[in-house]
Coordinates of C-alpha atoms in Angstrom, one line a residue:
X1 CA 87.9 45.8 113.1
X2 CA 88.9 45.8 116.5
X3 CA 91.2 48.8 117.2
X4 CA 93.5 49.5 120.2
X5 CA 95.3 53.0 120.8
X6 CA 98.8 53.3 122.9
X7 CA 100.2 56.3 122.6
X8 CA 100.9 57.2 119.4
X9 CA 100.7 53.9 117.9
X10 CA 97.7 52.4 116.6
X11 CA 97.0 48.4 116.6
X12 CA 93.9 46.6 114.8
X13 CA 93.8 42.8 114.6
X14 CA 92.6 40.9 111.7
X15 CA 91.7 37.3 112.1
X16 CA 92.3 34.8 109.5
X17 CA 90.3 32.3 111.5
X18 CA 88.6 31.6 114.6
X19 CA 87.4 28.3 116.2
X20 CA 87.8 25.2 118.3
X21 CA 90.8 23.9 117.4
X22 CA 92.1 20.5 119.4
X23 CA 91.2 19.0 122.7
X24 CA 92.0 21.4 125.3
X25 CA 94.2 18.7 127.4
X26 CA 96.1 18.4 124.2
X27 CA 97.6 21.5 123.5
X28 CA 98.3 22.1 127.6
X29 CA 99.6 18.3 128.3
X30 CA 100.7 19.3 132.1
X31 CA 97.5 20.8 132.5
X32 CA 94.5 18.4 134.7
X33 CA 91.2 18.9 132.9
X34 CA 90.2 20.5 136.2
X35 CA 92.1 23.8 135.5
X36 CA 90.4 24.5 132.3
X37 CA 86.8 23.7 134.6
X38 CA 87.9 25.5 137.8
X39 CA 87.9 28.7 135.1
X40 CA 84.9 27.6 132.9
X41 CA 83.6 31.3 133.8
X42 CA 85.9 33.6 132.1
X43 CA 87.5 31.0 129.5
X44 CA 84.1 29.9 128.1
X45 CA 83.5 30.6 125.3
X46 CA 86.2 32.8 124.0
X47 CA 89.1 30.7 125.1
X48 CA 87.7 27.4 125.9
X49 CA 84.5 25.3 124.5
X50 CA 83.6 23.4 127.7
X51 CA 80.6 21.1 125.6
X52 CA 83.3 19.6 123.7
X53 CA 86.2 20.2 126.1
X54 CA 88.1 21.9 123.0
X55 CA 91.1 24.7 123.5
X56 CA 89.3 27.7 121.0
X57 CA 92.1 29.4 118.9
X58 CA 92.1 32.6 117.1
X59 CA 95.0 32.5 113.8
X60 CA 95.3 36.6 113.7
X61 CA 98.1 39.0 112.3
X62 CA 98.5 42.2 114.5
X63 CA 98.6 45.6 112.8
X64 CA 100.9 48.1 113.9
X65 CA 100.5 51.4 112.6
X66 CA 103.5 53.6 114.5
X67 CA 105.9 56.6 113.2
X68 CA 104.7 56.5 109.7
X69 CA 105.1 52.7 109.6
X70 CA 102.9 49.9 108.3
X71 CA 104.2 46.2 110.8
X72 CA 102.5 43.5 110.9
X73 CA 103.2 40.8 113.3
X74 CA 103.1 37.5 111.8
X75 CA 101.0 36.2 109.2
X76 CA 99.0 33.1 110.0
X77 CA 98.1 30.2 107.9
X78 CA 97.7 31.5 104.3
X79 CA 96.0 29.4 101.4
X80 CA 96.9 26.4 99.5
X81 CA 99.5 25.3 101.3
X82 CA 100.8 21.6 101.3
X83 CA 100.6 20.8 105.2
X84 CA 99.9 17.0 105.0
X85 CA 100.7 15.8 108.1
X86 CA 98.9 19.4 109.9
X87 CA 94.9 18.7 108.6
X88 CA 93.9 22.1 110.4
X89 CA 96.7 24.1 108.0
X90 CA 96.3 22.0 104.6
X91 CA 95.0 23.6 101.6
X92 CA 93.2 25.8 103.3
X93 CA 91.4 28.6 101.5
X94 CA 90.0 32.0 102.7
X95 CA 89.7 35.8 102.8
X96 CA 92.3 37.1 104.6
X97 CA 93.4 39.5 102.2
X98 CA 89.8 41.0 102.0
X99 CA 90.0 41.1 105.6
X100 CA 93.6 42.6 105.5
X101 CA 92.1 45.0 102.9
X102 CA 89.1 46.2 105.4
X103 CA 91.0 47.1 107.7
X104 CA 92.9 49.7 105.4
X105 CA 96.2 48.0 104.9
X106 CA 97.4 47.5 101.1
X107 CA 100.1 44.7 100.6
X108 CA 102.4 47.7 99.0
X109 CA 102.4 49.7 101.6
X110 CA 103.5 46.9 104.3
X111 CA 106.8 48.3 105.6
X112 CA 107.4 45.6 108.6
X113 CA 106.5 42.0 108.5
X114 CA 107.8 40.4 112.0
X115 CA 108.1 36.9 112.2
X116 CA 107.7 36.1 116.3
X117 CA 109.1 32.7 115.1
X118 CA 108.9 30.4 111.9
X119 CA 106.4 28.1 112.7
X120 CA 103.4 27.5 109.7
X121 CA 100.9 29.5 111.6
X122 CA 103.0 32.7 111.8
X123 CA 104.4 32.9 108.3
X124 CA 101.7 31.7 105.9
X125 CA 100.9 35.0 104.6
X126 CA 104.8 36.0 103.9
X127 CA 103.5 34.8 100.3
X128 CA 100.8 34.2 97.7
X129 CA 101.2 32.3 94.6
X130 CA 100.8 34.5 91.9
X131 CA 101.1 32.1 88.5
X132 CA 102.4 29.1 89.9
X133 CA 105.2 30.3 92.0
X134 CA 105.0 31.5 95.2
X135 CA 106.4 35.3 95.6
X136 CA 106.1 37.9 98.9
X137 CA 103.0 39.2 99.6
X138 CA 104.1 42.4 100.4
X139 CA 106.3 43.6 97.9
X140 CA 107.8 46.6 99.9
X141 CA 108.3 45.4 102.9
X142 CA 111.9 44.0 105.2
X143 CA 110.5 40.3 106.6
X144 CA 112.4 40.6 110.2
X145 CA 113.2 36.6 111.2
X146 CA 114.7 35.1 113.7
X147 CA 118.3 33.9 112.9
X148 CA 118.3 30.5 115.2
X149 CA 114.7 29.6 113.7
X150 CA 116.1 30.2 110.1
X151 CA 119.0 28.4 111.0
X152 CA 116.9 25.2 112.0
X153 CA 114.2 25.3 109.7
X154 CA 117.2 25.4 106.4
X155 CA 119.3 22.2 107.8
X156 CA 115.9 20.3 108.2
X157 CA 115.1 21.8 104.2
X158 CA 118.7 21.5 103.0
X159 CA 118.9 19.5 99.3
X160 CA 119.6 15.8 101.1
X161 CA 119.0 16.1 104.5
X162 CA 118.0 12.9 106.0
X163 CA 114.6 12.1 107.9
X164 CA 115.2 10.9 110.7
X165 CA 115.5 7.0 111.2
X166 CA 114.0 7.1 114.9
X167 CA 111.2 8.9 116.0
X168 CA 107.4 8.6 115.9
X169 CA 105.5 9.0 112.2
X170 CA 104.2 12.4 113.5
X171 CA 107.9 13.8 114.2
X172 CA 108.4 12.8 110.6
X173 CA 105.6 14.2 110.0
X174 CA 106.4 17.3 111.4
X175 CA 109.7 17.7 109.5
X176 CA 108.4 17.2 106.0
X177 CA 105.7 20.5 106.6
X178 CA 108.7 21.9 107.9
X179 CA 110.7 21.9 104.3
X180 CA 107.4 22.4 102.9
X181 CA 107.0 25.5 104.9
X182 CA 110.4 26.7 104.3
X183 CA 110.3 26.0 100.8
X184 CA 106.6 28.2 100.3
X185 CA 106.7 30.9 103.1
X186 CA 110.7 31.5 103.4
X187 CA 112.6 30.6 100.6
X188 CA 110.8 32.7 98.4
X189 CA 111.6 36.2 100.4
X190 CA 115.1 35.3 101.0
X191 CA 115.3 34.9 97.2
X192 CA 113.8 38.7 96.6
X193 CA 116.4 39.9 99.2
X194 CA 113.6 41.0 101.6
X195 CA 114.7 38.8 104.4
X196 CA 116.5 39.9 107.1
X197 CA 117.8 37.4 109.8
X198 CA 118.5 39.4 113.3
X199 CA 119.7 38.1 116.9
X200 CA 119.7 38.8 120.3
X201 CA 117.3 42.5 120.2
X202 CA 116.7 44.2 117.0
X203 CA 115.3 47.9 117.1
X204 CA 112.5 48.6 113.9
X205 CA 112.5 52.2 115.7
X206 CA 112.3 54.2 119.1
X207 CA 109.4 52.1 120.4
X208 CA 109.3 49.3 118.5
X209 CA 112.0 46.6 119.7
X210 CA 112.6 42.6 119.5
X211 CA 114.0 40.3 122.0
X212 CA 114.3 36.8 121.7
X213 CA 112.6 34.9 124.2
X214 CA 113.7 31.4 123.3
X215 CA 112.1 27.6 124.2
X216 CA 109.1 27.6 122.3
X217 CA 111.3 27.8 119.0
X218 CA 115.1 28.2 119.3
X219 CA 114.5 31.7 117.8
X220 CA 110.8 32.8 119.5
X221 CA 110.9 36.6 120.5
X222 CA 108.7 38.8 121.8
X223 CA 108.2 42.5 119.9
X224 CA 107.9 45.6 122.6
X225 CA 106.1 48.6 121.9
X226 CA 106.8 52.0 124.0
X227 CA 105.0 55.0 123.5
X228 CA 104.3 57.9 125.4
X229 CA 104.5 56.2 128.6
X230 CA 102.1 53.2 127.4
X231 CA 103.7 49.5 126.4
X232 CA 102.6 46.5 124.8
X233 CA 104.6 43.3 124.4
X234 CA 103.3 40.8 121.3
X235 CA 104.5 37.7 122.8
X236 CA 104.1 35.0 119.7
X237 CA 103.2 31.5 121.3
X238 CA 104.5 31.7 124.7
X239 CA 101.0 31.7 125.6
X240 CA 98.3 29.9 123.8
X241 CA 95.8 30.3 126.4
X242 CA 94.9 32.2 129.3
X243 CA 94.9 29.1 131.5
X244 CA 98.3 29.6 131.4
X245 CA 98.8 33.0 133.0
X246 CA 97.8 31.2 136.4
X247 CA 100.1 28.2 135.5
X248 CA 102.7 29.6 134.2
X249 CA 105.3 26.3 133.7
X250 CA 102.7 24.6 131.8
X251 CA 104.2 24.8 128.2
X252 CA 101.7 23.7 125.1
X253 CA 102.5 21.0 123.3
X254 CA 104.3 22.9 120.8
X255 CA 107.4 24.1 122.8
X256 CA 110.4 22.8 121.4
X257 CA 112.4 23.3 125.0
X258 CA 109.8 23.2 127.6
X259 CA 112.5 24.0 130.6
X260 CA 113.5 27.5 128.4
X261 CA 109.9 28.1 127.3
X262 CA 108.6 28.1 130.5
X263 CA 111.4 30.3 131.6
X264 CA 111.0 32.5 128.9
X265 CA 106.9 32.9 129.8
X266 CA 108.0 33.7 133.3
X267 CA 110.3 36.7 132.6
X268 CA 108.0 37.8 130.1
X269 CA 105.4 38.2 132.5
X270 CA 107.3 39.2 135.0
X271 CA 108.3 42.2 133.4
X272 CA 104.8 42.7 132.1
X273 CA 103.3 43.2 135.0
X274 CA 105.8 45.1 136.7
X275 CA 105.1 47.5 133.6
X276 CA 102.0 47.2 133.2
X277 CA 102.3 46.0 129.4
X278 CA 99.5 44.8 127.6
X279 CA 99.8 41.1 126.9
X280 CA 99.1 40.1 122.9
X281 CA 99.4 36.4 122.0
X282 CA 99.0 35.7 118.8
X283 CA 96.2 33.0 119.5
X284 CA 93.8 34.1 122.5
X285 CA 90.1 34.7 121.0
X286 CA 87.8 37.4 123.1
X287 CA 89.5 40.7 122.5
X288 CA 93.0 39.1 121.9
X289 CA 94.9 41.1 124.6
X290 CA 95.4 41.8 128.3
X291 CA 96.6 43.4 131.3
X292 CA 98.1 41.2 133.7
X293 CA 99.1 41.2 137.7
X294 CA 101.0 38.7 139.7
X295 CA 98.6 36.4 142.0
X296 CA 100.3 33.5 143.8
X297 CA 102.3 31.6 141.8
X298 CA 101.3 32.6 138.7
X299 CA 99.5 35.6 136.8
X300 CA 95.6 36.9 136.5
X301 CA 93.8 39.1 133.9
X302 CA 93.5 42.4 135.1
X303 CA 91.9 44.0 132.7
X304 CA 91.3 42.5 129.5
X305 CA 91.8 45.0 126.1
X306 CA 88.8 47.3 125.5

């Protein structure tokens, strides 16, 4: 397992899966082709598979192991989910428990599951099905969600809520794994009184913090981590590639608010390299972290994670 040490804290990251995902021009829109080209020497092959022009994702949870706490920060895909409209997520089966297991977490001792935002990649694991009905998978622990998120997600799943009349098939698309999603991965942890809906900042402890960072999701945040002089900010999807560090406005095509997510990314890494914070995404492949410094307009790898 890959292992990183700030200060006192400990983080290892376990991969659920790893692997071209979509065509890279696809998930960056405002992106030419040339940019992901231009780079071909430090986003191939980790980041960006140039034979087939594909954007390579990683679907990870981050461990946190800090002040006697177990967090983990978000919680991918999971299995048998009914995604019918999202082929990549749908019904797919694998070992991320094993995995989760190897790297010495038990569900039951899980104190902290952070959801950066409540999209079907990041809250997949909140459950397993254990005899038909879908329960938490981590039976001790407070699920930390963002309020506006929640708040979206439960109109779109309330008991009549109309699809909507206009839009493409793949915005109604969208909104039915939405209720599915709510109804497998959320629901259930609300109902066993583990959820807990926050705003604005929420403090886990003395170096552990949330902050919304809003655009990608009306609720997306970004979880800081302080400790002994060394920080870390796990930033969710305001970046899903590296390519966007030196275009920073360029949002993928799964910001909800592209003017605030862009915004958003910009402060972010602002502050990150002013601080010298070690970038975490939840989707870059390679070693899944980085260092960052202002160039330009934009932002450059400094020094990627060891």
């Amino acid at each position: 397992m890959e292992r990183i040490v700030l200060g006192d804290a400990e983080i290892i990251r376990v991969v659920e899966w790893q692997g071209p995902f979509a065509p890279a021009q696809a998930i960056v829109p405002g992106l030419a082709a040339t940019a992901w080209k231009e780079n071909e020497d430090w986003l191939a092959p980790d980041h960006w598979d140039p034979s087939t022009d594909s954007y390579v994702a990683a679907l990870q949870t981050w461990v946190i192991r800090h002040k006697g706490r177990t967090v983990l920060v978000d919680t991918g895909v999971g299995n048998g989910r009914e995604r019918p409209h999202t082929p990549q997520f749908h019904q797919r089966q694998g070992d991320f428990p094993a995995r989760l297991a190897a790297a010495g977490v038990r569900p039951e001792e899980v104190d902290v599951v952070v959801n950066t935002h409540l999209h079907a990649d990041h809250v997949g694991w909140n459950t397993v099905d254990r005899d038909g009905a879908w329960v938490p998978a981590f039976p001790n622990a407070v699920y930390l969600m963002p309020a506006a998120d929640h708040a979206a997600l439960a109109a779109d799943a309330a008991d009549g809520a109309p699809l909507p009349a206009a839009g493409t098939e793949a915005e109604r698309g969208r909104r039915e794994d939405r209720r599915l999603m709510y109804a497998d991965s959320i629901l259930p942890v609300e109902r066993a009184g583990q959820a807990v809906l926050w705003e604005d900042t929420h403090r886990i402890d003395d170096g552990l913090t949330l902050e919304t960072a809003p655009g990608h999701s009306p609720g997306s945040s970004v979880l800081r981590l302080a400790s002994h002089g060394e920080r870390a900010v796990f930033v969710g999807d305001l970046l899903h590639s590296p390519v966007q560090l030196l275009h920073p406005s360029s949002n993928s095509c799964f910001c909800e608010d592209p003017a605030q997510a862009a915004a958003s990314r910009l402060r972010v890494l602002e502050r990150a390299s002013d601080e010298r914070e070690l970038v975490i995404p939840a989707h870059f492949g390679g070693s899944g972290a980085a260092e960052v410094r202002r160039t330009g307009s934009g932002f450059a790898v400094s020094r990627w994670a060891a």
